[in-house]
Coordinates of C-alpha atoms and ligand atoms in Angstrom, one line a residue:
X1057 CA 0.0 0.0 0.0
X1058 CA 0.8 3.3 -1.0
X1059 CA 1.5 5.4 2.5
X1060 CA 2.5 9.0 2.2
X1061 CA 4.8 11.0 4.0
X1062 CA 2.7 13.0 5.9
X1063 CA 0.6 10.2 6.6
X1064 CA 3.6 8.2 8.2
X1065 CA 4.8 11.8 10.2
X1066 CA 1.1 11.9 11.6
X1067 CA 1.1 8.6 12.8
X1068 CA 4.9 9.0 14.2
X1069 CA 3.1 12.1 16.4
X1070 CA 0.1 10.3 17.2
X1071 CA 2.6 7.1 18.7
X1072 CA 4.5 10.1 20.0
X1073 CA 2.4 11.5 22.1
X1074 CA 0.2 8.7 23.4
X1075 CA 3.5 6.9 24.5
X1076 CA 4.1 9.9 26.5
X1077 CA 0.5 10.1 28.0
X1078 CA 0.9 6.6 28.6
X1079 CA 3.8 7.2 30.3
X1080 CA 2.9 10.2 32.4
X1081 CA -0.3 8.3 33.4
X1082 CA 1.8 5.0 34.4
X1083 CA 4.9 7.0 36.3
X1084 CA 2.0 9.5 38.0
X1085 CA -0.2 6.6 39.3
X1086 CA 3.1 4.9 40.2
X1087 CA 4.6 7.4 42.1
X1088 CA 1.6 8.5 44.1
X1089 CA 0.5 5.2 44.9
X1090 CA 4.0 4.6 45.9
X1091 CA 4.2 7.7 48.2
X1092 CA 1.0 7.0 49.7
X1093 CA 2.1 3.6 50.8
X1094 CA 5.0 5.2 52.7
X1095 CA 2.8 7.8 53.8
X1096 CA 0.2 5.6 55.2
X1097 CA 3.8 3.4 57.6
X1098 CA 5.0 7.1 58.1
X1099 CA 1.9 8.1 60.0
X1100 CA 1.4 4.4 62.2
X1101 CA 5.2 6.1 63.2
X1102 CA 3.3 9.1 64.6
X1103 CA 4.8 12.1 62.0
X1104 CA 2.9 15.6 61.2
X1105 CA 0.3 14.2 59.0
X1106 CA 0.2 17.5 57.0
X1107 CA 3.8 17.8 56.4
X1108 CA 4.2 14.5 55.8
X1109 CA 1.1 14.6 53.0
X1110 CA 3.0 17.7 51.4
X1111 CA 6.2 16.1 51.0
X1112 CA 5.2 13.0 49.8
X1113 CA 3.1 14.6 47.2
X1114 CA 5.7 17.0 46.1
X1115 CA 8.0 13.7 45.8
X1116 CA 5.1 12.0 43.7
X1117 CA 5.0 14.8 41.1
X1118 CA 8.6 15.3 41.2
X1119 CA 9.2 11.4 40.4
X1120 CA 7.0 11.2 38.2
X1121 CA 7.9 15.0 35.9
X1122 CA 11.3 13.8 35.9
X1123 CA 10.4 9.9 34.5
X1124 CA 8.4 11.4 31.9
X1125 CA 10.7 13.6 30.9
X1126 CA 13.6 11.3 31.0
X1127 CA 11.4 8.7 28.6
X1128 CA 9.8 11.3 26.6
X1129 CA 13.5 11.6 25.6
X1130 CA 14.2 8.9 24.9
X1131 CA 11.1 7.9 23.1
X1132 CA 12.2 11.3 21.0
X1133 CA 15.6 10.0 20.3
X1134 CA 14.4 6.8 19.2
X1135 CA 12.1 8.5 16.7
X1136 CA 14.4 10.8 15.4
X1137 CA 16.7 8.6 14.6
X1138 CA 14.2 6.8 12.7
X1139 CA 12.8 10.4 11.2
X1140 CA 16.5 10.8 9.9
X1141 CA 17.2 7.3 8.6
X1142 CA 13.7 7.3 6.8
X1143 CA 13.5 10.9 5.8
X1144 CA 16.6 13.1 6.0
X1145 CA 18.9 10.3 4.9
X1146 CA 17.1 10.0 1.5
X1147 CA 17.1 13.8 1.2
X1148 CA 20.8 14.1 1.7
X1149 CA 21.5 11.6 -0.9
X1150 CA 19.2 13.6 -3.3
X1151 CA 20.8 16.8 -2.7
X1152 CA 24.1 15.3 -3.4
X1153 CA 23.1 13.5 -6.6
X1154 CA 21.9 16.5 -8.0
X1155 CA 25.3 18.2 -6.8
X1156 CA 27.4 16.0 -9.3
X1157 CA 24.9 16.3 -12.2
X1158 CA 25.3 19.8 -11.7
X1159 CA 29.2 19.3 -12.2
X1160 CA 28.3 17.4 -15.5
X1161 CA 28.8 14.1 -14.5
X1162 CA 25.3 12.5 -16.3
X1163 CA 25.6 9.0 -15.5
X1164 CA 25.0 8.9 -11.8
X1165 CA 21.4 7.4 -10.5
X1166 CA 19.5 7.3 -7.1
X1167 CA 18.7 3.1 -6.0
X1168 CA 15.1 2.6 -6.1
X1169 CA 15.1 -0.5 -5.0
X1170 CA 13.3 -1.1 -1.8
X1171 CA 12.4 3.1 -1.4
X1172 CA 8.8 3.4 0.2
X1173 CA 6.4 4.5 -2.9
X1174 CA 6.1 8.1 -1.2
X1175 CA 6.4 11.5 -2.2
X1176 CA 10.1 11.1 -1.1
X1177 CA 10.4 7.4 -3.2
X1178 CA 8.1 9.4 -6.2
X1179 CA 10.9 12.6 -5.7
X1180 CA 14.3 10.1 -6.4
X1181 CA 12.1 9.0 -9.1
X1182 CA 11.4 12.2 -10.8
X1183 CA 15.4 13.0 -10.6
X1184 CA 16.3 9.9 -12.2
X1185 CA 14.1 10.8 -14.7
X1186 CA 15.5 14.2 -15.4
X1187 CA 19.1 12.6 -14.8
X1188 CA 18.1 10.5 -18.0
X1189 CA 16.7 13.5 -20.1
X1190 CA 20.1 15.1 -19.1
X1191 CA 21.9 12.9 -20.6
X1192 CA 20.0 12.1 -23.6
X1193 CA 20.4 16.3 -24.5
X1194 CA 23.7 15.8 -23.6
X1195 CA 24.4 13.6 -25.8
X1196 CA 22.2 15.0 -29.0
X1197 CA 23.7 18.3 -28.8
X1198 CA 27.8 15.9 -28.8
X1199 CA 26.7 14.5 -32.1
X1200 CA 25.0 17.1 -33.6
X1201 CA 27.7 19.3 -32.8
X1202 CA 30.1 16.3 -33.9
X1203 CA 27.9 16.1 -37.2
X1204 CA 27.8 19.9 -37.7
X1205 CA 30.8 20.1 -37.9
X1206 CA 31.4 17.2 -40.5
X1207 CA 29.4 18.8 -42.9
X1208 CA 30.8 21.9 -42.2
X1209 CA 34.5 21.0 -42.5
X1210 CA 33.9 19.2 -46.6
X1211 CA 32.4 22.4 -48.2
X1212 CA 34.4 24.9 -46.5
X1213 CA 37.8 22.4 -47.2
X1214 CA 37.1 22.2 -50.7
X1215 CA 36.5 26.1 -51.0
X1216 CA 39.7 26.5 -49.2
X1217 CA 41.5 24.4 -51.7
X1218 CA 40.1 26.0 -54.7
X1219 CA 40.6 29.4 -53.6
X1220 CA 44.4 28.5 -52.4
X1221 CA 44.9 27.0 -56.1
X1222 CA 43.4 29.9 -57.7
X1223 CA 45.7 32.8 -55.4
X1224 CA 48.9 30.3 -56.5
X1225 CA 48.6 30.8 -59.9
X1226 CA 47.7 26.7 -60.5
X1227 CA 44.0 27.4 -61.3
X1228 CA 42.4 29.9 -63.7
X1229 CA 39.3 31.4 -61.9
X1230 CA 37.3 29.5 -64.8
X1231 CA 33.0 30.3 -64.7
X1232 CA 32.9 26.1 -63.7
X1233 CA 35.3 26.3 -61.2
X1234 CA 32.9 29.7 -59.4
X1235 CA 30.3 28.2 -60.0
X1236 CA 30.9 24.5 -58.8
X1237 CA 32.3 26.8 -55.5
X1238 CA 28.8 29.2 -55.4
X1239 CA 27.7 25.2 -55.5
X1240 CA 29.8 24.6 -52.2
X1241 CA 28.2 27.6 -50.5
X1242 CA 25.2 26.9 -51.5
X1243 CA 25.0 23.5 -49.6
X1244 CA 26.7 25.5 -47.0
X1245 CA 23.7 28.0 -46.5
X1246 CA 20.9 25.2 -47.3
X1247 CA 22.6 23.0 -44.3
X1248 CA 22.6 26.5 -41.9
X1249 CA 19.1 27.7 -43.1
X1250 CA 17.7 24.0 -42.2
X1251 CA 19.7 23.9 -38.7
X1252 CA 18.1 27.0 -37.8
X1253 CA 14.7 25.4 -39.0
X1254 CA 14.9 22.6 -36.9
X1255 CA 15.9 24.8 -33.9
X1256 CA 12.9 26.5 -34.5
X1257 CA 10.9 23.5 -34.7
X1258 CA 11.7 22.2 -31.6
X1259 CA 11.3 24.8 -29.1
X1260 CA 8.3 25.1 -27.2
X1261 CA 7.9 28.6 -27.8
X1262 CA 7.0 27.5 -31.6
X1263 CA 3.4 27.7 -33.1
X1264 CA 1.8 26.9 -36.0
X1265 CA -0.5 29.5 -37.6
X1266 CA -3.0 27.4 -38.4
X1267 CA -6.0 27.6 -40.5
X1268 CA -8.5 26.0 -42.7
X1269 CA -6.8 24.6 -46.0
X1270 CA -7.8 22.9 -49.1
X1271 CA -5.7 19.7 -49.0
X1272 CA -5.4 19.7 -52.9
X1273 CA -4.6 23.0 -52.9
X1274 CA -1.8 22.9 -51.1
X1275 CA -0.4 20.0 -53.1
X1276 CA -1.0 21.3 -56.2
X1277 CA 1.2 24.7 -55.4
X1278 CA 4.2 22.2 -55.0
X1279 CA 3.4 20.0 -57.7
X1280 CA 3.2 23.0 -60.1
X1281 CA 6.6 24.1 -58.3
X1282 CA 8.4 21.4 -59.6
X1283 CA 7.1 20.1 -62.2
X1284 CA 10.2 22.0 -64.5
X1285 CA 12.7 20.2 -62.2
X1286 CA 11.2 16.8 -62.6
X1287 CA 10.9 17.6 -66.8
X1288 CA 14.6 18.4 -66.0
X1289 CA 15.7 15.2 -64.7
X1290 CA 13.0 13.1 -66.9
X1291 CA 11.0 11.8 -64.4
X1292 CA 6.9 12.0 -64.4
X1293 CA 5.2 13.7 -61.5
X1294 CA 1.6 12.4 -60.8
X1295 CA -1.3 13.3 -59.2
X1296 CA -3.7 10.3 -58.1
X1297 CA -6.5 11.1 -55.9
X1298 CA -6.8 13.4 -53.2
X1299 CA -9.7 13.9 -51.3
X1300 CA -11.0 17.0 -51.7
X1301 CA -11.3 18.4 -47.9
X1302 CA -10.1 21.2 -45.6
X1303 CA -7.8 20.5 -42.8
X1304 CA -6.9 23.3 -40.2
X1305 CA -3.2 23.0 -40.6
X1306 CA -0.4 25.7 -41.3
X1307 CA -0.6 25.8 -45.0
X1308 CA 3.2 27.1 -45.0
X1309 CA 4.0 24.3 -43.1
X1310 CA 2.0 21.7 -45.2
X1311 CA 3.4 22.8 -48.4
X1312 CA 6.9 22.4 -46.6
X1313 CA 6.2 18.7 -45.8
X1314 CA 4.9 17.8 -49.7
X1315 CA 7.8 19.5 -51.0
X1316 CA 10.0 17.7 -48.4
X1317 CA 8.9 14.6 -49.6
X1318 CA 9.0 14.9 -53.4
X1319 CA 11.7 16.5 -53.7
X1320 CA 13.3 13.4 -52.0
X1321 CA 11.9 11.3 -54.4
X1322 CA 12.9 13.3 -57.7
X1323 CA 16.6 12.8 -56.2
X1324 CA 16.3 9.2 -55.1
X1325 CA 14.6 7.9 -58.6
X1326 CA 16.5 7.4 -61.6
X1327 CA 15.5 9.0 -65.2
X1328 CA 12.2 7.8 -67.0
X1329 CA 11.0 7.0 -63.3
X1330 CA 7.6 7.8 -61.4
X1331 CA 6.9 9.9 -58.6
X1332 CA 3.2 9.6 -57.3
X1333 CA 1.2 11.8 -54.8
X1334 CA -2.2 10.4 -53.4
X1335 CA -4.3 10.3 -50.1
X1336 CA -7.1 8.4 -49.2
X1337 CA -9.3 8.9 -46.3
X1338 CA -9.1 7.5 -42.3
X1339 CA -11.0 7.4 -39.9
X1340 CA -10.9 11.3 -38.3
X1341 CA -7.8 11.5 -40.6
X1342 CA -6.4 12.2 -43.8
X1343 CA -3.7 9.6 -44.9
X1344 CA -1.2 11.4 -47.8
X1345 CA 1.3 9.1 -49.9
X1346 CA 4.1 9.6 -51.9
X1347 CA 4.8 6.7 -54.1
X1348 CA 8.8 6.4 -56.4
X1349 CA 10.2 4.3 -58.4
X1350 CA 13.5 5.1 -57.0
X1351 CA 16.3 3.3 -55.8
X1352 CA 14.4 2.5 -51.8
X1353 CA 15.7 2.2 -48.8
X1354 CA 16.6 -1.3 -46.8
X1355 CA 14.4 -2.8 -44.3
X1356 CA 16.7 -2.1 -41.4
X1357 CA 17.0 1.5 -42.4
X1358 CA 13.1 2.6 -42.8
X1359 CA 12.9 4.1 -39.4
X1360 CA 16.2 5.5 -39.4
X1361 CA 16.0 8.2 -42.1
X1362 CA 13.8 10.5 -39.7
X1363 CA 16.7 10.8 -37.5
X1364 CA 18.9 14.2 -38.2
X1365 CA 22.1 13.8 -40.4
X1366 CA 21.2 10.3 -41.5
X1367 CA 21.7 9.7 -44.4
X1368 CA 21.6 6.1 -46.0
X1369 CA 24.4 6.1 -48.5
X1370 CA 27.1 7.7 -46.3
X1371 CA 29.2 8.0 -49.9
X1372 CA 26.8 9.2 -51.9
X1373 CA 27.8 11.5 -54.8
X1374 CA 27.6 14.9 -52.7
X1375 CA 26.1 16.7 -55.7
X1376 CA 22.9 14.5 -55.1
X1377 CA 22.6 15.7 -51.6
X1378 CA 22.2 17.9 -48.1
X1379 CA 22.5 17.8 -45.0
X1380 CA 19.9 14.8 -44.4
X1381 CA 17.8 17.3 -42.1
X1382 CA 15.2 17.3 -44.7
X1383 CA 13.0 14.1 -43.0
X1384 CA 13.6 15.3 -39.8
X1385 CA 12.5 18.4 -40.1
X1386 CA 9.5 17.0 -42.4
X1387 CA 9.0 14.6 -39.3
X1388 CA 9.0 17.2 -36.3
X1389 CA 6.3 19.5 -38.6
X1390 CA 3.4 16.6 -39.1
X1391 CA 4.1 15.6 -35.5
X1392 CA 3.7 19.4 -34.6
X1393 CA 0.2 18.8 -36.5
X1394 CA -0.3 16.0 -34.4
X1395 CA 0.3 13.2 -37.4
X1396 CA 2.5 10.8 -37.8
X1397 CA 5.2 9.7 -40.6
X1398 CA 6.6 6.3 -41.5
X1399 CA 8.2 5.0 -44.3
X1400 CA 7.9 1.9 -46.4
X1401 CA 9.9 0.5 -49.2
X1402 CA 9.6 -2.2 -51.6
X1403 CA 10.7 -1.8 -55.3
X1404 CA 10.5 2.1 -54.3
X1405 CA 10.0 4.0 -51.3
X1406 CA 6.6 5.3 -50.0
X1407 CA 6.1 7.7 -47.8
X1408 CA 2.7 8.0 -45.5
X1409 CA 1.8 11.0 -43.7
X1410 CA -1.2 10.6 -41.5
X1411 CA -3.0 14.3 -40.7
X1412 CA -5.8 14.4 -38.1
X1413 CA -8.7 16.5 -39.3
X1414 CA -9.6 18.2 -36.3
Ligands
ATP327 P1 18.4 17.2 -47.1 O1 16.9 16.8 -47.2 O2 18.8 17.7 -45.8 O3 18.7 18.0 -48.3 P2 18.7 14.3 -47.6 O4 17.6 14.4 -48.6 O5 19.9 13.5 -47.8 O6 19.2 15.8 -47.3 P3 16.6 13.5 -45.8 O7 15.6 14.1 -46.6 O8 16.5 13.6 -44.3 O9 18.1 14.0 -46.2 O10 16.7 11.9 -46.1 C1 17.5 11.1 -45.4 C2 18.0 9.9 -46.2 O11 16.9 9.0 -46.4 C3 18.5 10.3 -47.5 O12 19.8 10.6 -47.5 C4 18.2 8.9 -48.3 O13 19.3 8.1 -48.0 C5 17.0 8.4 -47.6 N1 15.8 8.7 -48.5 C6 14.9 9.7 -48.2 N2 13.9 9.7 -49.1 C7 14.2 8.7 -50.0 C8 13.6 8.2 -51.2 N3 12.4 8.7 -51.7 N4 14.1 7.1 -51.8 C9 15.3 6.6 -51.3 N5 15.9 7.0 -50.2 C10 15.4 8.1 -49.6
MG328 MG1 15.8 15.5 -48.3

């Protein structure tokens, strides 16, 4: 059974301070009844019943003040050593814990085992828990800084080397050679403009301005956006059907997550390949698909692709790609529209986006 603290301090009190009634009753009765027997021989012995009376009584309630003082005491050592066993003894640990997270060290715990479910047993718990968010941030912001700075260090090597060759005198500043390096910064910017995105996207401060919007609608404006890129590359763009419906989404935001997604599968499929957009209705949902004919992705790597910097062909020709925050930024906006994202793949890749309508 689940006893809390205060429960267990009341009952402490209330065993507190009928062991001291108890005792004053016990040493009170004691010690009259005791003096009273002496003063009963005392006066066969012929004394001064009236001083005798006064100083026996006086010795009654001096015995017995002092005996319940002396056990209340004890009785109140006793108890507080149990208090600070029970009760301080947790706390200190606690205290201390959070001491050495706040040095940085992120691996340290408080044992749960055998802790009474209280608020003090539900308190280690809570630190734990925040011990283990710690250490999860902790670790997010080592590799994304490790990964930043990966990307980072290829682009602005290369411009480096091109700009070194061309102050030497080895390279002619040819309109190629500027523009495969405006090509360099260009990933550069795209990789800074989608960390800041994503910065955005994940703090709590962040709100979507949403609205009613025409689902087709808001496909349509990114199909008719790329349709010249996918002429380019020679791949078809489709439309298959989409139920006509409003959603109360950010449209901004909506078209960000259909362009997201295509324009993934334009790079991933090869020439004379299909890209296909479609939805089909759920229950108190919308479900939207985006269908290739490109290259896929392995089993094992389906959920991984949502995770930021992952990328699955770690050597892949860098003009086909960026950073690999694309799906994770695609992910964190239909979660922030309370949907959900998941990938499938079998001689393409689909991807589902599930919206809710309300
Ligand atoms: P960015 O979107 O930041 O420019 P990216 O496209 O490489 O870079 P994501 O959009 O996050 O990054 O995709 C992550 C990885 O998932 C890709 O690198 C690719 O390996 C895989 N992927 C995504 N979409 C497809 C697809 N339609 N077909 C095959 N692989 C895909
Ligand atoms: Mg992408």
């Amino acid at each position: 059974m689940k006893k809390s603290l205060s429960f267990r301090l009341s009952v402490l009190l209330i065993i507190y301070t009928g062991l001291i009634l108890l005792l004053a009753s016990f040493t009170i009765i004691n010690a009259t009844h005791y003096h009273f027997q002496l003063y009963g021989n005392e006066m066969e012995q012929g004394h001064n019943q009236t001083e005798l009376l006064n100083t026996h009584l006086e010795q009654a309630i001096i015995q017995s003040v002092g005996m319940t003082i002396g056990g209340a005491l004890i009785v109140a050592l006793i108890l507080s050593i149990y208090i600070a066993k029970r009760i301080s003894s947790p706390l200190i640990s606690m205290k201390n814990l959070t001491l050495i997270m706040a040095r940085g060290k992120r691996d340290v715990r408080l044992p749960l085992k055998g802790v009474p479910k209280d608020e003090l047993g539900e308190l280690a718990a809570s630190i734990n828990h925040l011990a283990d968010q710690l250490q999860q941030q902790e670790q997010l912001r080592v590799s994304m800084t490790e990964n930043i700075a990966h990307e980072l260090r290829t682009p602005l090597t290369t411009l480096n080397s091109y700009l070194a060759a061309i102050q030497d005198g080895i390279w002619e500043a040819t309109p190629e050679r500027i523009q495969s390096s405006r090509e360099e910064i260009h990933r550069l910017i795209h990789l800074v403009n989608d960390l800041e995105e994503l910065q955005t996207l994940s703090s709590p401060d962040f709100d979507l301005s949403r609205e009613e919007v025409q689902l087709v609608k808001s496909i349509d404006q990114v199909i008719n956006f790329m349709q010249p890129s996918f002429s380019e590359k020679g791949v078809v763009l489709e439309k298959g059907i989409i139920p006509d419906i409003t959603i109360y989404a950010d449209e901004h935001r909506l078209i960000q997550i259909w362009t997201n997604l295509i324009s993934n599968s334009l790079k991933f499929t090869q020439a004379n390949g299909k890209v296909k957009i479609y939805g089909i209705m759920k229950p108190d949902g919308v479900q939207i698909t985006v269908e290739d004919t490109g290259i896929g992705i392995p089993d094992k790597e389906l959920s991984n692709v949502f995770e930021r910097f992952y990328r699955v062909d770690k050597s892949r020709n860098r003009k086909m790609g960026g950073g690999g925050l694309g799906l994770a930024i695609t992910k964190a906006l239909v979660e922030r529209h309370d949907g959900q994202i998941w990938a499938e793949s079998n001689a393409g890749t689909l991807f589902h986006v599930y919206l809710p309508l309300k």
